[in-house]
Amino acid sequence: MGVVNELRQRTWSGMLNVEVVLNPKLVVQGMPDEQVRCHLRIPRESYLVLHLPFVLNKLRGVLRQEVKDAFHGWWFGMEDVLVHWNHPVGTLYDSLVGLRPQERAAQFQANTLTMWTLTLNYSEDARDGSVPLVGGMQQVEDFWRHQWKQACYIIHGSSKQIMSLSIPDSKTFWDCVLQRDERVFRGIASRITARKGGVKALPVRIHQTTLRELRTLQPTVKPGEWGGGTLGELLRAELPECFKNGSVLRPVVHGIEVSPESQLADLYHLFCSFDGFLHISICSPVALIIPTT
Amino acid sequence: MDLHQLYLDRLRQRDRIEGNFCYLFEAAVVLETAQPPQDSRDLVAKSLREELHAHEQEIHKLKDIVHLRSKDAEKLNDEIISLNIENSLLQDKLTALQAEYDKLIQRWLAKAQSEADAMNQGLA
């Protein structure tokens, strides 16, 4: 397998160990600790809410309330911070735990367990700043398609490439996300992203974590605008405050640290996410602790 | 080192770290919706949950009523206090007026007495 192919394959197949714990308010009193949590392996390249029905099936036995809708009202939290459902799982993990891959690798031992602990909560009213989830799986699919339309528009200046997909192809495209079929997914995605004579702009999102929130920037990234169009130049242009006092930023993509010298077009080609965007996580100097045990 | 090779090595390292003890974690499956109750125990649990929910709603409703009643009691208490204050002020005023009235009666009686005395002297 070529280096690029393996890179893209690993990007697609990355998985995270996730522990989901029910908010104590949702649980029948006196339940043993192990009954109120479940342990899952979730693809980095998916949305957390796609797995909500599965999680609720696992935990419904100890819930105080009947599960009427497996999507509406349920939300994941991490240390009392809302975990938005509308970003890829891997990006959320990298950003919210303040991942420092090199340090993590240096500390890794054979008995190290890397696990992301999330709390599952329920509230009738939508949380501030979150996208309300009222339409179940269909809404997630529609949202994902809109992401691709945006990405397509940024690349080509119009959404024609995705809008002109046949209905079976369009359906297959989403099914590939659900069924984790990389080969077919890449085939359809490449038809949307390929452009003769180079792209107009690149769909990039920068996720910057501060102590209590996740800030997402969507800059206009036109290759060549900053000379070579490298990641470092983009970050200097978009986050100048992070370079004060000689600070060194360590951008993370798909759980690995990438070089600021990398060409953005190359990074997009290698690490484009399942929603058509290149997600870059930037951890501020005051980052949260990596939850390893 | 070539950047692609470097990234690939890092991804392999990432997978090794994040995949450690992965056999303890069940692969998440995408389902359209939560499965409906399947056996009689599930159905019993469902009806008990519904009953619990109904009781919780009842408790919530009663708490609201208690809260409203406490507010009413508080308001009535405030009203009693203000009426008591008004009552004591009026009592003070009444006492003052009573004293003034008594004084005026005394003066009137004294005046009538002096007039009667003067008339008696005239007759004598």
PDB file of N, CA and C in Angstrom, chain B residues 41-119:
ATOM      1  N   ARG B  41     -40.354  -8.278  30.844  1.00  0.00           N
ATOM      2  CA  ARG B  41     -39.662  -7.467  31.852  1.00  0.00           C
ATOM      3  C   ARG B  41     -39.493  -6.030  31.374  1.00  0.00           C
ATOM      4  N   ASP B  42     -39.196  -5.912  30.069  1.00  0.00           N
ATOM      5  CA  ASP B  42     -39.064  -4.577  29.475  1.00  0.00           C
ATOM      6  C   ASP B  42     -40.387  -3.835  29.576  1.00  0.00           C
ATOM      7  N   LEU B  43     -41.471  -4.558  29.311  1.00  0.00           N
ATOM      8  CA  LEU B  43     -42.786  -3.926  29.346  1.00  0.00           C
ATOM      9  C   LEU B  43     -43.156  -3.485  30.762  1.00  0.00           C
ATOM     10  N   VAL B  44     -42.799  -4.359  31.744  1.00  0.00           N
ATOM     11  CA  VAL B  44     -43.054  -3.992  33.142  1.00  0.00           C
ATOM     12  C   VAL B  44     -42.244  -2.747  33.492  1.00  0.00           C
ATOM     13  N   ALA B  45     -40.946  -2.761  33.089  1.00  0.00           N
ATOM     14  CA  ALA B  45     -40.074  -1.616  33.379  1.00  0.00           C
ATOM     15  C   ALA B  45     -40.642  -0.355  32.721  1.00  0.00           C
ATOM     16  N   LYS B  46     -41.163  -0.514  31.514  1.00  0.00           N
ATOM     17  CA  LYS B  46     -41.731   0.639  30.790  1.00  0.00           C
ATOM     18  C   LYS B  46     -42.921   1.217  31.566  1.00  0.00           C
ATOM     19  N   SER B  47     -43.821   0.312  32.009  1.00  0.00           N
ATOM     20  CA  SER B  47     -44.995   0.837  32.708  1.00  0.00           C
ATOM     21  C   SER B  47     -44.604   1.435  34.062  1.00  0.00           C
ATOM     22  N   LEU B  48     -43.592   0.833  34.721  1.00  0.00           N
ATOM     23  CA  LEU B  48     -43.130   1.402  35.995  1.00  0.00           C
ATOM     24  C   LEU B  48     -42.500   2.773  35.794  1.00  0.00           C
ATOM     25  N   ARG B  49     -41.765   2.885  34.696  1.00  0.00           N
ATOM     26  CA  ARG B  49     -41.138   4.179  34.386  1.00  0.00           C
ATOM     27  C   ARG B  49     -42.194   5.242  34.120  1.00  0.00           C
ATOM     28  N   GLU B  50     -43.231   4.817  33.393  1.00  0.00           N
ATOM     29  CA  GLU B  50     -44.309   5.765  33.100  1.00  0.00           C
ATOM     30  C   GLU B  50     -45.013   6.192  34.387  1.00  0.00           C
ATOM     31  N   GLU B  51     -45.192   5.202  35.292  1.00  0.00           N
ATOM     32  CA  GLU B  51     -45.822   5.515  36.569  1.00  0.00           C
ATOM     33  C   GLU B  51     -44.944   6.482  37.372  1.00  0.00           C
ATOM     34  N   LEU B  52     -43.632   6.179  37.364  1.00  0.00           N
ATOM     35  CA  LEU B  52     -42.669   7.052  38.061  1.00  0.00           C
ATOM     36  C   LEU B  52     -42.739   8.465  37.483  1.00  0.00           C
ATOM     37  N   HIS B  53     -42.798   8.526  36.153  1.00  0.00           N
ATOM     38  CA  HIS B  53     -42.853   9.818  35.470  1.00  0.00           C
ATOM     39  C   HIS B  53     -44.114  10.578  35.877  1.00  0.00           C
ATOM     40  N   ALA B  54     -45.263   9.836  35.928  1.00  0.00           N
ATOM     41  CA  ALA B  54     -46.529  10.482  36.307  1.00  0.00           C
ATOM     42  C   ALA B  54     -46.435  11.005  37.743  1.00  0.00           C
ATOM     43  N   HIS B  55     -45.840  10.180  38.641  1.00  0.00           N
ATOM     44  CA  HIS B  55     -45.694  10.620  40.033  1.00  0.00           C
ATOM     45  C   HIS B  55     -44.766  11.817  40.145  1.00  0.00           C
ATOM     46  N   GLU B  56     -43.702  11.788  39.354  1.00  0.00           N
ATOM     47  CA  GLU B  56     -42.765  12.911  39.392  1.00  0.00           C
ATOM     48  C   GLU B  56     -43.448  14.187  38.924  1.00  0.00           C
ATOM     49  N   GLN B  57     -44.285  14.032  37.898  1.00  0.00           N
ATOM     50  CA  GLN B  57     -45.018  15.205  37.400  1.00  0.00           C
ATOM     51  C   GLN B  57     -45.977  15.723  38.462  1.00  0.00           C
ATOM     52  N   GLU B  58     -46.622  14.770  39.162  1.00  0.00           N
ATOM     53  CA  GLU B  58     -47.554  15.140  40.234  1.00  0.00           C
ATOM     54  C   GLU B  58     -46.807  15.893  41.334  1.00  0.00           C
ATOM     55  N   ILE B  59     -45.619  15.349  41.694  1.00  0.00           N
ATOM     56  CA  ILE B  59     -44.796  16.001  42.736  1.00  0.00           C
ATOM     57  C   ILE B  59     -44.421  17.409  42.291  1.00  0.00           C
ATOM     58  N   HIS B  60     -44.052  17.510  41.028  1.00  0.00           N
ATOM     59  CA  HIS B  60     -43.653  18.797  40.464  1.00  0.00           C
ATOM     60  C   HIS B  60     -44.815  19.789  40.550  1.00  0.00           C
ATOM     61  N   LYS B  61     -46.020  19.286  40.209  1.00  0.00           N
ATOM     62  CA  LYS B  61     -47.218  20.127  40.226  1.00  0.00           C
ATOM     63  C   LYS B  61     -47.519  20.572  41.661  1.00  0.00           C
ATOM     64  N   LEU B  62     -47.435  19.617  42.597  1.00  0.00           N
ATOM     65  CA  LEU B  62     -47.712  19.951  43.989  1.00  0.00           C
ATOM     66  C   LEU B  62     -46.675  20.923  44.549  1.00  0.00           C
ATOM     67  N   LYS B  63     -45.426  20.734  44.110  1.00  0.00           N
ATOM     68  CA  LYS B  63     -44.375  21.667  44.563  1.00  0.00           C
ATOM     69  C   LYS B  63     -44.683  23.074  44.076  1.00  0.00           C
ATOM     70  N   ASP B  64     -45.176  23.151  42.842  1.00  0.00           N
ATOM     71  CA  ASP B  64     -45.557  24.453  42.283  1.00  0.00           C
ATOM     72  C   ASP B  64     -46.673  25.078  43.116  1.00  0.00           C
ATOM     73  N   ILE B  65     -47.665  24.231  43.500  1.00  0.00           N
ATOM     74  CA  ILE B  65     -48.791  24.740  44.290  1.00  0.00           C
ATOM     75  C   ILE B  65     -48.297  25.221  45.655  1.00  0.00           C
ATOM     76  N   VAL B  66     -47.430  24.408  46.287  1.00  0.00           N
ATOM     77  CA  VAL B  66     -46.878  24.785  47.605  1.00  0.00           C
ATOM     78  C   VAL B  66     -46.120  26.104  47.486  1.00  0.00           C
ATOM     79  N   HIS B  67     -45.353  26.220  46.403  1.00  0.00           N
ATOM     80  CA  HIS B  67     -44.569  27.429  46.177  1.00  0.00           C
ATOM     81  C   HIS B  67     -45.498  28.639  46.055  1.00  0.00           C
ATOM     82  N   LEU B  68     -46.597  28.455  45.303  1.00  0.00           N
ATOM     83  CA  LEU B  68     -47.560  29.530  45.081  1.00  0.00           C
ATOM     84  C   LEU B  68     -48.246  29.907  46.390  1.00  0.00           C
ATOM     85  N   ARG B  69     -48.611  28.883  47.154  1.00  0.00           N
ATOM     86  CA  ARG B  69     -49.283  29.125  48.437  1.00  0.00           C
ATOM     87  C   ARG B  69     -48.340  29.847  49.407  1.00  0.00           C
ATOM     88  N   SER B  70     -47.069  29.449  49.401  1.00  0.00           N
ATOM     89  CA  SER B  70     -46.118  30.139  50.296  1.00  0.00           C
ATOM     90  C   SER B  70     -46.007  31.604  49.905  1.00  0.00           C
ATOM     91  N   LYS B  71     -46.037  31.844  48.593  1.00  0.00           N
ATOM     92  CA  LYS B  71     -45.970  33.240  48.132  1.00  0.00           C
ATOM     93  C   LYS B  71     -47.191  33.996  48.634  1.00  0.00           C
ATOM     94  N   ASP B  72     -48.385  33.337  48.544  1.00  0.00           N
ATOM     95  CA  ASP B  72     -49.626  33.966  48.996  1.00  0.00           C
ATOM     96  C   ASP B  72     -49.554  34.264  50.485  1.00  0.00           C
ATOM     97  N   ALA B  73     -49.065  33.261  51.246  1.00  0.00           N
ATOM     98  CA  ALA B  73     -48.961  33.427  52.699  1.00  0.00           C
ATOM     99  C   ALA B  73     -48.025  34.585  53.029  1.00  0.00           C
ATOM    100  N   GLU B  74     -46.957  34.667  52.259  1.00  0.00           N
ATOM    101  CA  GLU B  74     -45.987  35.743  52.471  1.00  0.00           C
ATOM    102  C   GLU B  74     -46.644  37.099  52.238  1.00  0.00           C
ATOM    103  N   LYS B  75     -47.425  37.148  51.139  1.00  0.00           N
ATOM    104  CA  LYS B  75     -48.113  38.404  50.805  1.00  0.00           C
ATOM    105  C   LYS B  75     -49.102  38.785  51.904  1.00  0.00           C
ATOM    106  N   LEU B  76     -49.873  37.785  52.398  1.00  0.00           N
ATOM    107  CA  LEU B  76     -50.857  38.060  53.451  1.00  0.00           C
ATOM    108  C   LEU B  76     -50.169  38.510  54.731  1.00  0.00           C
ATOM    109  N   ASN B  77     -49.034  37.890  55.016  1.00  0.00           N
ATOM    110  CA  ASN B  77     -48.261  38.288  56.190  1.00  0.00           C
ATOM    111  C   ASN B  77     -47.829  39.739  56.087  1.00  0.00           C
ATOM    112  N   ASP B  78     -47.347  40.112  54.904  1.00  0.00           N
ATOM    113  CA  ASP B  78     -46.942  41.498  54.672  1.00  0.00           C
ATOM    114  C   ASP B  78     -48.125  42.437  54.887  1.00  0.00           C
ATOM    115  N   GLU B  79     -49.300  41.985  54.410  1.00  0.00           N
ATOM    116  CA  GLU B  79     -50.498  42.822  54.530  1.00  0.00           C
ATOM    117  C   GLU B  79     -50.875  42.999  56.005  1.00  0.00           C
ATOM    118  N   ILE B  80     -50.770  41.907  56.779  1.00  0.00           N
ATOM    119  CA  ILE B  80     -51.094  41.972  58.219  1.00  0.00           C
ATOM    120  C   ILE B  80     -50.163  42.957  58.915  1.00  0.00           C
ATOM    121  N   ILE B  81     -48.873  42.847  58.550  1.00  0.00           N
ATOM    122  CA  ILE B  81     -47.888  43.745  59.184  1.00  0.00           C
ATOM    123  C   ILE B  81     -48.224  45.201  58.872  1.00  0.00           C
ATOM    124  N   SER B  82     -48.545  45.478  57.585  1.00  0.00           N
ATOM    125  CA  SER B  82     -48.813  46.871  57.206  1.00  0.00           C
ATOM    126  C   SER B  82     -50.110  47.363  57.879  1.00  0.00           C
ATOM    127  N   LEU B  83     -51.121  46.487  57.984  1.00  0.00           N
ATOM    128  CA  LEU B  83     -52.371  46.889  58.650  1.00  0.00           C
ATOM    129  C   LEU B  83     -52.143  47.130  60.140  1.00  0.00           C
ATOM    130  N   ASN B  84     -51.268  46.322  60.740  1.00  0.00           N
ATOM    131  CA  ASN B  84     -50.933  46.524  62.156  1.00  0.00           C
ATOM    132  C   ASN B  84     -50.278  47.879  62.375  1.00  0.00           C
ATOM    133  N   ILE B  85     -49.373  48.208  61.466  1.00  0.00           N
ATOM    134  CA  ILE B  85     -48.683  49.505  61.576  1.00  0.00           C
ATOM    135  C   ILE B  85     -49.713  50.634  61.453  1.00  0.00           C
ATOM    136  N   GLU B  86     -50.604  50.471  60.429  1.00  0.00           N
ATOM    137  CA  GLU B  86     -51.626  51.498  60.209  1.00  0.00           C
ATOM    138  C   GLU B  86     -52.535  51.614  61.443  1.00  0.00           C
ATOM    139  N   ASN B  87     -52.862  50.450  62.017  1.00  0.00           N
ATOM    140  CA  ASN B  87     -53.720  50.412  63.199  1.00  0.00           C
ATOM    141  C   ASN B  87     -53.079  51.152  64.372  1.00  0.00           C
ATOM    142  N   SER B  88     -51.779  50.882  64.582  1.00  0.00           N
ATOM    143  CA  SER B  88     -51.129  51.543  65.733  1.00  0.00           C
ATOM    144  C   SER B  88     -51.017  53.053  65.505  1.00  0.00           C
ATOM    145  N   LEU B  89     -50.838  53.453  64.241  1.00  0.00           N
ATOM    146  CA  LEU B  89     -50.775  54.894  63.946  1.00  0.00           C
ATOM    147  C   LEU B  89     -52.132  55.549  64.229  1.00  0.00           C
ATOM    148  N   LEU B  90     -53.219  54.864  63.806  1.00  0.00           N
ATOM    149  CA  LEU B  90     -54.560  55.404  64.018  1.00  0.00           C
ATOM    150  C   LEU B  90     -54.897  55.441  65.509  1.00  0.00           C
ATOM    151  N   GLN B  91     -54.373  54.433  66.225  1.00  0.00           N
ATOM    152  CA  GLN B  91     -54.597  54.387  67.679  1.00  0.00           C
ATOM    153  C   GLN B  91     -53.955  55.599  68.347  1.00  0.00           C
ATOM    154  N   ASP B  92     -52.725  55.899  67.893  1.00  0.00           N
ATOM    155  CA  ASP B  92     -52.018  57.079  68.427  1.00  0.00           C
ATOM    156  C   ASP B  92     -52.833  58.341  68.164  1.00  0.00           C
ATOM    157  N   LYS B  93     -53.334  58.422  66.911  1.00  0.00           N
ATOM    158  CA  LYS B  93     -54.089  59.605  66.509  1.00  0.00           C
ATOM    159  C   LYS B  93     -55.370  59.732  67.358  1.00  0.00           C
ATOM    160  N   LEU B  94     -56.020  58.579  67.581  1.00  0.00           N
ATOM    161  CA  LEU B  94     -57.252  58.551  68.372  1.00  0.00           C
ATOM    162  C   LEU B  94     -56.985  59.027  69.798  1.00  0.00           C
ATOM    163  N   THR B  95     -55.896  58.546  70.366  1.00  0.00           N
ATOM    164  CA  THR B  95     -55.533  58.932  71.741  1.00  0.00           C
ATOM    165  C   THR B  95     -55.322  60.451  71.832  1.00  0.00           C
ATOM    166  N   ALA B  96     -54.603  60.976  70.813  1.00  0.00           N
ATOM    167  CA  ALA B  96     -54.311  62.411  70.793  1.00  0.00           C
ATOM    168  C   ALA B  96     -55.623  63.206  70.675  1.00  0.00           C
ATOM    169  N   LEU B  97     -56.514  62.744  69.788  1.00  0.00           N
ATOM    170  CA  LEU B  97     -57.785  63.441  69.581  1.00  0.00           C
ATOM    171  C   LEU B  97     -58.660  63.367  70.833  1.00  0.00           C
ATOM    172  N   GLN B  98     -58.607  62.205  71.484  1.00  0.00           N
ATOM    173  CA  GLN B  98     -59.386  62.013  72.721  1.00  0.00           C
ATOM    174  C   GLN B  98     -58.919  63.010  73.795  1.00  0.00           C
ATOM    175  N   ALA B  99     -57.598  63.142  73.881  1.00  0.00           N
ATOM    176  CA  ALA B  99     -57.020  64.057  74.882  1.00  0.00           C
ATOM    177  C   ALA B  99     -57.438  65.496  74.566  1.00  0.00           C
ATOM    178  N   GLU B 100     -57.393  65.825  73.270  1.00  0.00           N
ATOM    179  CA  GLU B 100     -57.744  67.182  72.854  1.00  0.00           C
ATOM    180  C   GLU B 100     -59.232  67.447  73.160  1.00  0.00           C
ATOM    181  N   TYR B 101     -60.065  66.413  72.884  1.00  0.00           N
ATOM    182  CA  TYR B 101     -61.499  66.516  73.130  1.00  0.00           C
ATOM    183  C   TYR B 101     -61.774  66.736  74.614  1.00  0.00           C
ATOM    184  N   ASP B 102     -61.108  65.972  75.442  1.00  0.00           N
ATOM    185  CA  ASP B 102     -61.280  66.104  76.895  1.00  0.00           C
ATOM    186  C   ASP B 102     -60.906  67.504  77.361  1.00  0.00           C
ATOM    187  N   LYS B 103     -59.804  67.981  76.782  1.00  0.00           N
ATOM    188  CA  LYS B 103     -59.304  69.311  77.145  1.00  0.00           C
ATOM    189  C   LYS B 103     -60.352  70.374  76.783  1.00  0.00           C
ATOM    190  N   LEU B 104     -60.906  70.214  75.558  1.00  0.00           N
ATOM    191  CA  LEU B 104     -61.912  71.190  75.086  1.00  0.00           C
ATOM    192  C   LEU B 104     -63.167  71.148  75.969  1.00  0.00           C
ATOM    193  N   ILE B 105     -63.576  69.957  76.350  1.00  0.00           N
ATOM    194  CA  ILE B 105     -64.744  69.803  77.231  1.00  0.00           C
ATOM    195  C   ILE B 105     -64.506  70.504  78.571  1.00  0.00           C
ATOM    196  N   GLN B 106     -63.284  70.297  79.090  1.00  0.00           N
ATOM    197  CA  GLN B 106     -62.914  70.932  80.366  1.00  0.00           C
ATOM    198  C   GLN B 106     -63.014  72.444  80.257  1.00  0.00           C
ATOM    199  N   ARG B 107     -62.450  72.921  79.121  1.00  0.00           N
ATOM    200  CA  ARG B 107     -62.461  74.388  78.922  1.00  0.00           C
ATOM    201  C   ARG B 107     -63.896  74.897  78.794  1.00  0.00           C
ATOM    202  N   TRP B 108     -64.710  74.107  78.052  1.00  0.00           N
ATOM    203  CA  TRP B 108     -66.108  74.536  77.857  1.00  0.00           C
ATOM    204  C   TRP B 108     -66.875  74.538  79.178  1.00  0.00           C
ATOM    205  N   LEU B 109     -66.633  73.500  79.976  1.00  0.00           N
ATOM    206  CA  LEU B 109     -67.313  73.418  81.278  1.00  0.00           C
ATOM    207  C   LEU B 109     -66.896  74.588  82.186  1.00  0.00           C
ATOM    208  N   ALA B 110     -65.574  74.876  82.138  1.00  0.00           N
ATOM    209  CA  ALA B 110     -65.054  75.977  82.953  1.00  0.00           C
ATOM    210  C   ALA B 110     -65.700  77.297  82.539  1.00  0.00           C
ATOM    211  N   LYS B 111     -65.826  77.440  81.191  1.00  0.00           N
ATOM    212  CA  LYS B 111     -66.407  78.668  80.677  1.00  0.00           C
ATOM    213  C   LYS B 111     -67.889  78.766  81.090  1.00  0.00           C
ATOM    214  N   ALA B 112     -68.612  77.640  80.938  1.00  0.00           N
ATOM    215  CA  ALA B 112     -70.032  77.628  81.316  1.00  0.00           C
ATOM    216  C   ALA B 112     -70.206  77.924  82.796  1.00  0.00           C
ATOM    217  N   GLN B 113     -69.299  77.348  83.583  1.00  0.00           N
ATOM    218  CA  GLN B 113     -69.342  77.570  85.043  1.00  0.00           C
ATOM    219  C   GLN B 113     -69.140  79.045  85.358  1.00  0.00           C
ATOM    220  N   SER B 114     -68.115  79.622  84.637  1.00  0.00           N
ATOM    221  CA  SER B 114     -67.824  81.045  84.927  1.00  0.00           C
ATOM    222  C   SER B 114     -69.006  81.923  84.498  1.00  0.00           C
ATOM    223  N   GLU B 115     -69.675  81.583  83.407  1.00  0.00           N
ATOM    224  CA  GLU B 115     -70.829  82.350  82.937  1.00  0.00           C
ATOM    225  C   GLU B 115     -71.988  82.217  83.945  1.00  0.00           C
ATOM    226  N   ALA B 116     -72.200  80.960  84.455  1.00  0.00           N
ATOM    227  CA  ALA B 116     -73.262  80.722  85.431  1.00  0.00           C
ATOM    228  C   ALA B 116     -73.007  81.493  86.721  1.00  0.00           C
ATOM    229  N   ASP B 117     -71.702  81.468  87.108  1.00  0.00           N
ATOM    230  CA  ASP B 117     -71.328  82.221  88.320  1.00  0.00           C
ATOM    231  C   ASP B 117     -71.616  83.700  88.152  1.00  0.00           C
ATOM    232  N   ALA B 118     -71.297  84.210  86.936  1.00  0.00           N
ATOM    233  CA  ALA B 118     -71.499  85.641  86.653  1.00  0.00           C
ATOM    234  C   ALA B 118     -72.996  85.970  86.685  1.00  0.00           C
ATOM    235  N   MET B 119     -73.824  85.086  86.126  1.00  0.00           N
ATOM    236  CA  MET B 119     -75.269  85.295  86.126  1.00  0.00           C
ATOM    237  C   MET B 119     -75.823  85.245  87.550  1.00  0.00           C
TER     238      MET B 119
END
